[in-house]
Amino acid sequence: MTTFELIRRMYSLDTLDTRFTTTTRTPLKRGSEARVDPAQDKTNKAGAEARQGTTEPSPSRWKTPEFFLYYVVIIVVLPLMFNAAFEVSRASHPNYSTYESLLETGWILGRKVDNSDAQYAGFRENLLFMFFLLGTHPLLRKVFERFRPSNGGSSGRYAAISAKPNESVSGPVSAADAEPRLGNRVVFDIGFAIVLLTGLHGVSVLKIFLILYVNYSIATRMPQSYIPAATWVFNIGILFANELSGGYKFAAIADAVYPWSVTTVDGKGLKTAKNWGAMIDDYGGLVPRWEIMFNITVLKMISFNLDYYWSLSRSGGSPIEKKQLDVANLSERDRISTPASPHDYSFRNYVAYALYSPLYIAGPILTFNDYMSQLRYPASSLDSRRTALYGIRFLLTLLCMEFMLHFIYAVAISKAHPAWEIYTPFQLSMLGYFNLHIIWLKLLLPWRFFRLWALIDGIDPPENMVRCMSDNYSAIAFWRGWHRSFNKWTVRYIYIPLGGSGAPGSHGLWGKVRVVGNFLAVFTFVALWHDINLKLLMWGWLITLFVLPEIIATVLFPRKKWENNKEAYRVICGIGAIGNVLMMMAANLVGFAVGLDGLQGLVHGIVGSYSGVVFLVAACACLFVGVQIMFEVREQEMRQGIHLRC
């Protein structure tokens, strides 16, 4: 394999996640199958299925005069964009002194590093420890499984397919070995999780187990009809309670229940009276604020309860038997939608799922059904070569982030609330643009690290980031690809139960209103789940508001009416996409970067003068070029049998 082929393979969709090159109804590719480049596989069955219901792709435009003009624009403008952000990050810039205190000593070419984002700083400063966990966790599992005997035998929803206890199903794990494999993994997952959580949160691990137990009791002890409502009320209540109580400090509990103090002597011999609860709080582990990491677990708690609730409504035998599916090679949709056996919904399996170490801190998010399926039969997409390429890709992305933080101080500048009038409109727009890119990278890196850890451990969760932040023109499609596992979770547990976009009565004007209402419900939950504050709530509502123009445009300009004038339709869509891009940038700057006041300062600085308006027109022309490239990227994917819908 040449260097070019290796790079192409490393940055292929198949390496990122085989779910992108197969349909949800198709079993994920085995390692041997994945070595065939899907871009060259013109007879790919999954590709043929992916095209169903979509418009046939147009002839390639990559070598047309129009696109050669676009290439010239990119070659000229892209260096100017980086230079504008670099120039305002120089020590000689008049505003440098206002944010210099937020910078730290760096390691690249004598430059300081912008480590002012607290969320990413926590990840960056603990990378060595996390790499240690990534290496030792799978190794300890292998040692555990080597010395823990397996009892054999088969039971459960999959093993029942095999008529003979020792008959093998296709794949590396036989039906007879599936149950012992599940048992071994569950026991290890629980044991490792207890050790990890005790180190992270100390005595607060008791609070976590108490919350888990109450949620489990809601699913297994309440009348069936009450389970969904009680689950949502309890878990949303937990989000608020965790935030408002600060994680239920033992000191506060002691003050309310039994206000008894203990006299302690510090290192200087001074005596102080200390609440007995505060003494317990001192053993809070490396991350005493356990509640900031608990939001992912809340999603898993809801997933378990609703998967269990829907399993109670199933009747008429196993879907696996009805469809005659290969239990060791299920598609993603079958792994998610097929209920586990009744005995699988045990407290032991529930705890192992909720606290699974590689996905505990930041995800990605697996449903309970999918997790149980992969415990028995590892996903056929798991392949050491693909995982190695994924790991190299992660390291290159990490290096890219380091260069960004050393040469572009967009985060520190926005935190310092500088005098925006000092910057030119071009510089202001680049500060906002690169601020968003750093936000994208700071989320991408933890998600990919923890997914890499899970892949090495034998679990294949969904990839969270499908496309680069700059490769998005549709607000609706953007949210399908951003935090993708969370998006799939909200679709399964919120959007579809509310009626989705294809339910009866969803067409016409009132149908569109209902769809917008569903979007509002989803993004309100998403905003509250991220953090309970007004800024993120405004972000969630802005996202819903900015989806409206796109929905209205699809009604006014339906694609089928432009089949005979596709070039004009492409131009109209490009113009509309410019507005989409600007609105998405504004919403995300409000929610995750500068807030509403900061956005107002940026906008005023850009359009508050004649030169700013001229720049805005030029910027929109450049965005039009970028959007046309995005259109063609998706057309190229369709020619290869890939339809990502984002």
Short mmCIF file of N, CA and C in Angstrom, two decimals, residues 54-111:
data_model
loop_
_atom_site.label_atom_id
_atom_site.label_comp_id
_atom_site.label_asym_id
_atom_site.label_seq_id
_atom_site.Cartn_x
_atom_site.Cartn_y
_atom_site.Cartn_z
N THR A 54 -33.87 8.08 -3.38
CA THR A 54 -33.12 9.32 -3.54
C THR A 54 -32.96 9.63 -5.03
N THR A 55 -32.70 10.87 -5.36
CA THR A 55 -32.49 11.27 -6.74
C THR A 55 -31.15 10.74 -7.24
N GLU A 56 -31.14 10.29 -8.49
CA GLU A 56 -29.89 9.80 -9.07
C GLU A 56 -28.86 10.92 -9.08
N PRO A 57 -27.60 10.62 -8.75
CA PRO A 57 -26.58 11.66 -8.72
C PRO A 57 -26.30 12.20 -10.11
N SER A 58 -25.87 13.44 -10.15
CA SER A 58 -25.55 14.10 -11.42
C SER A 58 -24.15 13.72 -11.86
N PRO A 59 -23.80 13.97 -13.13
CA PRO A 59 -22.42 13.72 -13.58
C PRO A 59 -21.43 14.56 -12.77
N SER A 60 -20.22 14.06 -12.67
CA SER A 60 -19.20 14.74 -11.86
C SER A 60 -18.88 16.13 -12.40
N ARG A 61 -18.71 17.07 -11.49
CA ARG A 61 -18.36 18.45 -11.86
C ARG A 61 -16.93 18.81 -11.46
N TRP A 62 -16.20 17.86 -10.89
CA TRP A 62 -14.89 18.18 -10.33
C TRP A 62 -13.94 18.79 -11.37
N LYS A 63 -14.07 18.41 -12.64
CA LYS A 63 -13.12 18.88 -13.66
C LYS A 63 -13.76 19.88 -14.62
N THR A 64 -14.83 20.52 -14.19
CA THR A 64 -15.49 21.51 -15.04
C THR A 64 -14.86 22.89 -14.82
N PRO A 65 -15.00 23.80 -15.80
CA PRO A 65 -14.46 25.17 -15.62
C PRO A 65 -15.00 25.86 -14.38
N GLU A 66 -16.29 25.63 -14.06
CA GLU A 66 -16.88 26.23 -12.87
C GLU A 66 -16.09 25.86 -11.62
N PHE A 67 -15.75 24.58 -11.49
CA PHE A 67 -15.08 24.14 -10.28
C PHE A 67 -13.60 24.51 -10.28
N PHE A 68 -13.00 24.65 -11.45
CA PHE A 68 -11.62 25.16 -11.47
C PHE A 68 -11.58 26.61 -10.95
N LEU A 69 -12.63 27.37 -11.22
CA LEU A 69 -12.72 28.72 -10.66
C LEU A 69 -12.84 28.65 -9.14
N TYR A 70 -13.62 27.70 -8.67
CA TYR A 70 -13.76 27.53 -7.21
C TYR A 70 -12.42 27.16 -6.58
N TYR A 71 -11.63 26.33 -7.26
CA TYR A 71 -10.33 25.94 -6.71
C TYR A 71 -9.42 27.16 -6.55
N VAL A 72 -9.48 28.06 -7.52
CA VAL A 72 -8.68 29.29 -7.44
C VAL A 72 -9.10 30.12 -6.23
N VAL A 73 -10.42 30.25 -6.02
CA VAL A 73 -10.93 31.01 -4.87
C VAL A 73 -10.42 30.39 -3.57
N ILE A 74 -10.47 29.08 -3.47
CA ILE A 74 -10.02 28.39 -2.24
C ILE A 74 -8.53 28.61 -2.01
N ILE A 75 -7.74 28.48 -3.08
CA ILE A 75 -6.28 28.64 -2.95
C ILE A 75 -5.92 30.05 -2.49
N VAL A 76 -6.68 31.05 -2.92
CA VAL A 76 -6.40 32.44 -2.55
C VAL A 76 -6.94 32.77 -1.16
N VAL A 77 -8.18 32.36 -0.87
CA VAL A 77 -8.87 32.81 0.34
C VAL A 77 -8.43 32.05 1.59
N LEU A 78 -8.19 30.75 1.46
CA LEU A 78 -7.90 29.94 2.65
C LEU A 78 -6.66 30.43 3.41
N PRO A 79 -5.53 30.70 2.74
CA PRO A 79 -4.38 31.25 3.49
C PRO A 79 -4.69 32.60 4.14
N LEU A 80 -5.51 33.42 3.47
CA LEU A 80 -5.87 34.72 4.05
C LEU A 80 -6.66 34.54 5.35
N MET A 81 -7.52 33.53 5.40
CA MET A 81 -8.31 33.27 6.60
C MET A 81 -7.42 32.92 7.78
N PHE A 82 -6.47 32.00 7.56
CA PHE A 82 -5.56 31.62 8.64
C PHE A 82 -4.67 32.79 9.05
N ASN A 83 -4.22 33.55 8.08
CA ASN A 83 -3.34 34.68 8.39
C ASN A 83 -4.06 35.74 9.21
N ALA A 84 -5.35 35.98 8.91
CA ALA A 84 -6.11 36.99 9.66
C ALA A 84 -6.22 36.60 11.13
N ALA A 85 -6.49 35.32 11.39
CA ALA A 85 -6.58 34.86 12.78
C ALA A 85 -5.22 34.86 13.46
N PHE A 86 -4.17 34.56 12.69
CA PHE A 86 -2.82 34.55 13.26
C PHE A 86 -2.35 35.95 13.61
N GLU A 87 -2.67 36.92 12.76
CA GLU A 87 -2.22 38.29 12.97
C GLU A 87 -2.78 38.86 14.28
N VAL A 88 -4.04 38.56 14.59
CA VAL A 88 -4.62 39.11 15.83
C VAL A 88 -4.15 38.33 17.05
N SER A 89 -3.40 37.25 16.82
CA SER A 89 -2.87 36.44 17.93
C SER A 89 -1.39 36.71 18.17
N ARG A 90 -0.84 37.68 17.49
CA ARG A 90 0.57 38.05 17.69
C ARG A 90 0.74 38.86 18.97
N ALA A 91 1.92 38.76 19.57
CA ALA A 91 2.22 39.54 20.78
C ALA A 91 2.25 41.03 20.49
N SER A 92 2.45 41.41 19.23
CA SER A 92 2.52 42.82 18.86
C SER A 92 1.14 43.46 18.66
N HIS A 93 0.08 42.67 18.72
CA HIS A 93 -1.25 43.23 18.50
C HIS A 93 -1.67 44.08 19.70
N PRO A 94 -2.34 45.21 19.49
CA PRO A 94 -2.72 46.11 20.61
C PRO A 94 -3.56 45.44 21.70
N ASN A 95 -4.35 44.43 21.35
CA ASN A 95 -5.22 43.78 22.34
C ASN A 95 -4.54 42.62 23.07
N TYR A 96 -3.29 42.33 22.72
CA TYR A 96 -2.62 41.13 23.27
C TYR A 96 -2.55 41.17 24.79
N SER A 97 -2.31 42.33 25.35
CA SER A 97 -2.16 42.44 26.80
C SER A 97 -3.45 42.12 27.55
N THR A 98 -4.60 42.27 26.88
CA THR A 98 -5.87 42.03 27.57
C THR A 98 -6.13 40.55 27.82
N TYR A 99 -5.50 39.67 27.03
CA TYR A 99 -5.75 38.23 27.22
C TYR A 99 -4.47 37.43 27.46
N GLU A 100 -3.33 38.12 27.57
CA GLU A 100 -2.06 37.41 27.75
C GLU A 100 -2.07 36.53 29.00
N SER A 101 -2.75 36.99 30.03
CA SER A 101 -2.78 36.22 31.29
C SER A 101 -3.51 34.88 31.14
N LEU A 102 -4.31 34.75 30.09
CA LEU A 102 -5.05 33.50 29.86
C LEU A 102 -4.21 32.46 29.11
N LEU A 103 -3.05 32.87 28.62
CA LEU A 103 -2.19 31.95 27.87
C LEU A 103 -1.20 31.26 28.80
N GLU A 104 -0.74 30.09 28.35
CA GLU A 104 0.23 29.32 29.12
C GLU A 104 1.45 29.02 28.26
N THR A 105 2.51 28.58 28.90
CA THR A 105 3.72 28.22 28.17
C THR A 105 3.44 27.05 27.25
N GLY A 106 3.81 27.20 25.99
CA GLY A 106 3.56 26.15 25.01
C GLY A 106 4.80 25.35 24.68
N TRP A 107 4.70 24.50 23.66
CA TRP A 107 5.84 23.64 23.28
C TRP A 107 6.14 23.68 21.79
N ILE A 108 5.44 24.52 21.03
CA ILE A 108 5.65 24.58 19.59
C ILE A 108 6.28 25.93 19.21
N LEU A 109 7.52 25.90 18.74
CA LEU A 109 8.22 27.08 18.19
C LEU A 109 8.19 28.28 19.14
N GLY A 110 8.24 28.02 20.44
CA GLY A 110 8.29 29.10 21.41
C GLY A 110 7.00 29.86 21.60
N ARG A 111 5.92 29.40 20.98
CA ARG A 111 4.63 30.07 21.11
C ARG A 111 3.95 29.68 22.41
#
